[in-house]
């Protein structure tokens, strides 16, 4: 069985469960969240299908290279997908890093309580295909520097 999101990388919404007929039947008939959910509209399903037509091995390889480069620069594990989670020492340091990066034209998310458990703050970066090595290197330096500065300020 494989579960897949149709949002994020595909820019649609919802998700899919792929598997053998018995697996699909079990999900359709026993998964509470599926039973009480509404099926995807034809427009949303068509948008996801059209987005899948744009996914190529070259674009996937480009995203993986960007993901690996970001992970190396930020000293975080390489994730299975495109989203990197960068730990920050405090909510204030995460928010400050997000704001400074925004001033540099780099948009990142910042997850902090109450949307995550107390004591956990993460910057969320999404690697994407299509960036040249130079563009990615240009973004990596301020990301590294700003996250380090904000973490150090939080420790002081």
PDB file of C-alpha atoms in Angstrom, residues 8-154:
ATOM      1  CA  UNK A   8       2.239  20.309  -1.764  1.00  0.00           C
ATOM      2  CA  UNK A   9       4.275  19.212  -4.796  1.00  0.00           C
ATOM      3  CA  UNK A  10       1.264  18.690  -7.058  1.00  0.00           C
ATOM      4  CA  UNK A  11      -0.550  21.852  -6.023  1.00  0.00           C
ATOM      5  CA  UNK A  12      -3.926  20.132  -5.760  1.00  0.00           C
ATOM      6  CA  UNK A  13      -5.655  18.876  -2.630  1.00  0.00           C
ATOM      7  CA  UNK A  14      -6.502  15.624  -0.939  1.00  0.00           C
ATOM      8  CA  UNK A  15      -4.673  12.366  -1.256  1.00  0.00           C
ATOM      9  CA  UNK A  16      -4.784   8.847  -2.571  1.00  0.00           C
ATOM     10  CA  UNK A  17      -4.383   5.333  -1.240  1.00  0.00           C
ATOM     11  CA  UNK A  18      -2.872   2.990  -3.794  1.00  0.00           C
ATOM     12  CA  UNK A  19      -2.804  -0.741  -3.396  1.00  0.00           C
ATOM     13  CA  UNK A  20      -4.369  -4.076  -4.140  1.00  0.00           C
ATOM     14  CA  UNK A  21      -8.143  -4.335  -4.384  1.00  0.00           C
ATOM     15  CA  UNK A  22      -8.447  -5.872  -0.916  1.00  0.00           C
ATOM     16  CA  UNK A  23      -6.491  -2.981   0.607  1.00  0.00           C
ATOM     17  CA  UNK A  24      -8.619  -0.378  -1.148  1.00  0.00           C
ATOM     18  CA  UNK A  25     -11.814  -2.171  -0.082  1.00  0.00           C
ATOM     19  CA  UNK A  26     -10.638  -2.269   3.535  1.00  0.00           C
ATOM     20  CA  UNK A  27      -9.857   1.455   3.514  1.00  0.00           C
ATOM     21  CA  UNK A  28     -13.117   2.411   1.819  1.00  0.00           C
ATOM     22  CA  UNK A  29     -15.188   0.338   4.240  1.00  0.00           C
ATOM     23  CA  UNK A  30     -13.362   0.704   7.561  1.00  0.00           C
ATOM     24  CA  UNK A  31     -11.272   3.894   7.656  1.00  0.00           C
ATOM     25  CA  UNK A  32     -13.356   6.371   9.617  1.00  0.00           C
ATOM     26  CA  UNK A  33     -11.679   9.416   8.082  1.00  0.00           C
ATOM     27  CA  UNK A  34     -12.382   8.055   4.619  1.00  0.00           C
ATOM     28  CA  UNK A  35     -15.967   7.045   5.350  1.00  0.00           C
ATOM     29  CA  UNK A  36     -16.904  10.525   6.565  1.00  0.00           C
ATOM     30  CA  UNK A  37     -14.946  12.410   3.918  1.00  0.00           C
ATOM     31  CA  UNK A  38     -16.139  13.798   0.616  1.00  0.00           C
ATOM     32  CA  UNK A  39     -14.671  12.539  -2.626  1.00  0.00           C
ATOM     33  CA  UNK A  40     -12.491  14.823  -4.692  1.00  0.00           C
ATOM     34  CA  UNK A  41     -14.250  17.080  -7.158  1.00  0.00           C
ATOM     35  CA  UNK A  42     -13.570  16.347 -10.823  1.00  0.00           C
ATOM     36  CA  UNK A  43     -11.681  19.656 -11.159  1.00  0.00           C
ATOM     37  CA  UNK A  44      -9.352  18.816  -8.249  1.00  0.00           C
ATOM     38  CA  UNK A  45      -8.725  15.302  -9.579  1.00  0.00           C
ATOM     39  CA  UNK A  46      -8.013  16.737 -13.048  1.00  0.00           C
ATOM     40  CA  UNK A  47      -5.600  19.307 -11.580  1.00  0.00           C
ATOM     41  CA  UNK A  48      -3.676  16.555  -9.767  1.00  0.00           C
ATOM     42  CA  UNK A  49      -3.577  14.450 -12.949  1.00  0.00           C
ATOM     43  CA  UNK A  50      -2.312  17.382 -15.014  1.00  0.00           C
ATOM     44  CA  UNK A  51       0.382  18.090 -12.405  1.00  0.00           C
ATOM     45  CA  UNK A  52       1.502  14.451 -12.563  1.00  0.00           C
ATOM     46  CA  UNK A  53       2.033  14.884 -16.302  1.00  0.00           C
ATOM     47  CA  UNK A  54       4.599  17.606 -15.488  1.00  0.00           C
ATOM     48  CA  UNK A  55       6.631  15.419 -13.126  1.00  0.00           C
ATOM     49  CA  UNK A  56       9.698  14.104 -14.927  1.00  0.00           C
ATOM     50  CA  UNK A  57      12.731  12.149 -13.794  1.00  0.00           C
ATOM     51  CA  UNK A  58      14.810  15.275 -14.455  1.00  0.00           C
ATOM     52  CA  UNK A  59      12.627  17.429 -12.182  1.00  0.00           C
ATOM     53  CA  UNK A  60      12.695  14.781  -9.446  1.00  0.00           C
ATOM     54  CA  UNK A  61      16.492  14.563  -9.698  1.00  0.00           C
ATOM     55  CA  UNK A  62      16.708  18.370  -9.525  1.00  0.00           C
ATOM     56  CA  UNK A  63      14.564  18.441  -6.363  1.00  0.00           C
ATOM     57  CA  UNK A  64      16.656  15.678  -4.793  1.00  0.00           C
ATOM     58  CA  UNK A  65      19.869  17.589  -5.518  1.00  0.00           C
ATOM     59  CA  UNK A  66      18.402  20.758  -3.986  1.00  0.00           C
ATOM     60  CA  UNK A  67      17.197  18.788  -0.972  1.00  0.00           C
ATOM     61  CA  UNK A  68      20.628  17.240  -0.423  1.00  0.00           C
ATOM     62  CA  UNK A  69      22.414  20.577  -0.771  1.00  0.00           C
ATOM     63  CA  UNK A  70      20.068  22.319   1.693  1.00  0.00           C
ATOM     64  CA  UNK A  71      20.372  19.455   4.186  1.00  0.00           C
ATOM     65  CA  UNK A  72      24.166  19.532   3.988  1.00  0.00           C
ATOM     66  CA  UNK A  73      24.373  23.298   4.463  1.00  0.00           C
ATOM     67  CA  UNK A  74      21.956  23.240   7.402  1.00  0.00           C
ATOM     68  CA  UNK A  75      23.379  20.066   8.950  1.00  0.00           C
ATOM     69  CA  UNK A  76      20.019  18.292   9.075  1.00  0.00           C
ATOM     70  CA  UNK A  77      19.128  14.802   7.861  1.00  0.00           C
ATOM     71  CA  UNK A  78      18.145  14.478   4.218  1.00  0.00           C
ATOM     72  CA  UNK A  79      14.379  13.918   4.310  1.00  0.00           C
ATOM     73  CA  UNK A  80      12.486  11.369   2.243  1.00  0.00           C
ATOM     74  CA  UNK A  81      10.524  14.165   0.562  1.00  0.00           C
ATOM     75  CA  UNK A  82      11.142  17.776  -0.363  1.00  0.00           C
ATOM     76  CA  UNK A  83      10.430  19.354   3.039  1.00  0.00           C
ATOM     77  CA  UNK A  84      13.339  19.976   5.422  1.00  0.00           C
ATOM     78  CA  UNK A  85      12.785  20.534   9.115  1.00  0.00           C
ATOM     79  CA  UNK A  86      15.388  22.801  10.713  1.00  0.00           C
ATOM     80  CA  UNK A  87      15.337  22.796  14.536  1.00  0.00           C
ATOM     81  CA  UNK A  88      15.502  26.166  16.254  1.00  0.00           C
ATOM     82  CA  UNK A  89      16.123  26.643  19.987  1.00  0.00           C
ATOM     83  CA  UNK A  90      13.043  28.777  20.697  1.00  0.00           C
ATOM     84  CA  UNK A  91       9.892  30.126  19.103  1.00  0.00           C
ATOM     85  CA  UNK A  92      11.436  33.598  19.142  1.00  0.00           C
ATOM     86  CA  UNK A  93      14.554  32.435  17.292  1.00  0.00           C
ATOM     87  CA  UNK A  94      12.436  30.669  14.680  1.00  0.00           C
ATOM     88  CA  UNK A  95      10.216  33.689  14.088  1.00  0.00           C
ATOM     89  CA  UNK A  96      13.251  35.994  13.925  1.00  0.00           C
ATOM     90  CA  UNK A  97      14.974  33.706  11.402  1.00  0.00           C
ATOM     91  CA  UNK A  98      11.819  33.549   9.283  1.00  0.00           C
ATOM     92  CA  UNK A  99      11.532  37.357   9.292  1.00  0.00           C
ATOM     93  CA  UNK A 100      15.196  37.918   8.393  1.00  0.00           C
ATOM     94  CA  UNK A 101      15.041  35.330   5.627  1.00  0.00           C
ATOM     95  CA  UNK A 102      11.891  36.999   4.265  1.00  0.00           C
ATOM     96  CA  UNK A 103      13.833  40.282   4.087  1.00  0.00           C
ATOM     97  CA  UNK A 104      16.369  38.386   1.941  1.00  0.00           C
ATOM     98  CA  UNK A 105      13.570  37.174  -0.352  1.00  0.00           C
ATOM     99  CA  UNK A 106      13.646  33.627   1.040  1.00  0.00           C
ATOM    100  CA  UNK A 107      10.288  32.358   2.257  1.00  0.00           C
ATOM    101  CA  UNK A 108      10.267  29.669   4.934  1.00  0.00           C
ATOM    102  CA  UNK A 109       7.654  28.461   7.370  1.00  0.00           C
ATOM    103  CA  UNK A 110       8.070  28.533  11.127  1.00  0.00           C
ATOM    104  CA  UNK A 111       6.297  25.966  13.257  1.00  0.00           C
ATOM    105  CA  UNK A 112       6.104  26.658  16.967  1.00  0.00           C
ATOM    106  CA  UNK A 113       3.690  26.006  19.815  1.00  0.00           C
ATOM    107  CA  UNK A 114       0.767  25.641  19.809  1.00  0.00           C
ATOM    108  CA  UNK A 115       0.918  24.059  16.332  1.00  0.00           C
ATOM    109  CA  UNK A 116       3.715  21.750  17.557  1.00  0.00           C
ATOM    110  CA  UNK A 117       4.446  20.456  21.083  1.00  0.00           C
ATOM    111  CA  UNK A 118       6.013  22.782  23.650  1.00  0.00           C
ATOM    112  CA  UNK A 119       9.778  22.911  23.377  1.00  0.00           C
ATOM    113  CA  UNK A 120       9.797  22.318  19.626  1.00  0.00           C
ATOM    114  CA  UNK A 121      10.334  25.001  17.010  1.00  0.00           C
ATOM    115  CA  UNK A 122      11.195  24.226  13.413  1.00  0.00           C
ATOM    116  CA  UNK A 123      11.824  26.169  10.265  1.00  0.00           C
ATOM    117  CA  UNK A 124      10.276  24.444   7.298  1.00  0.00           C
ATOM    118  CA  UNK A 125      12.073  24.718   3.977  1.00  0.00           C
ATOM    119  CA  UNK A 126      10.890  23.150   0.766  1.00  0.00           C
ATOM    120  CA  UNK A 127      13.431  22.083  -1.842  1.00  0.00           C
ATOM    121  CA  UNK A 128      12.173  22.542  -5.357  1.00  0.00           C
ATOM    122  CA  UNK A 129      13.168  21.533  -8.821  1.00  0.00           C
ATOM    123  CA  UNK A 130      14.376  24.024 -11.351  1.00  0.00           C
ATOM    124  CA  UNK A 131      16.855  26.004  -9.273  1.00  0.00           C
ATOM    125  CA  UNK A 132      20.280  26.250 -10.815  1.00  0.00           C
ATOM    126  CA  UNK A 133      23.220  25.267  -8.593  1.00  0.00           C
ATOM    127  CA  UNK A 134      24.156  28.958  -8.465  1.00  0.00           C
ATOM    128  CA  UNK A 135      20.676  30.044  -7.380  1.00  0.00           C
ATOM    129  CA  UNK A 136      20.607  27.379  -4.710  1.00  0.00           C
ATOM    130  CA  UNK A 137      24.074  28.294  -3.447  1.00  0.00           C
ATOM    131  CA  UNK A 138      22.991  31.946  -3.343  1.00  0.00           C
ATOM    132  CA  UNK A 139      20.046  31.022  -1.083  1.00  0.00           C
ATOM    133  CA  UNK A 140      21.986  28.563   1.090  1.00  0.00           C
ATOM    134  CA  UNK A 141      24.450  31.103   2.485  1.00  0.00           C
ATOM    135  CA  UNK A 142      21.881  33.479   4.033  1.00  0.00           C
ATOM    136  CA  UNK A 143      19.810  30.530   5.288  1.00  0.00           C
ATOM    137  CA  UNK A 144      22.843  29.045   7.044  1.00  0.00           C
ATOM    138  CA  UNK A 145      24.065  32.379   8.406  1.00  0.00           C
ATOM    139  CA  UNK A 146      20.680  33.599   9.628  1.00  0.00           C
ATOM    140  CA  UNK A 147      19.716  30.322  11.310  1.00  0.00           C
ATOM    141  CA  UNK A 148      23.090  30.241  13.097  1.00  0.00           C
ATOM    142  CA  UNK A 149      22.828  33.900  14.181  1.00  0.00           C
ATOM    143  CA  UNK A 150      19.280  33.477  15.497  1.00  0.00           C
ATOM    144  CA  UNK A 151      20.172  30.265  17.333  1.00  0.00           C
ATOM    145  CA  UNK A 152      23.210  31.956  18.932  1.00  0.00           C
ATOM    146  CA  UNK A 153      21.139  34.985  19.966  1.00  0.00           C
ATOM    147  CA  UNK A 154      18.631  32.645  21.583  1.00  0.00           C
TER     148      UNK A 154
END
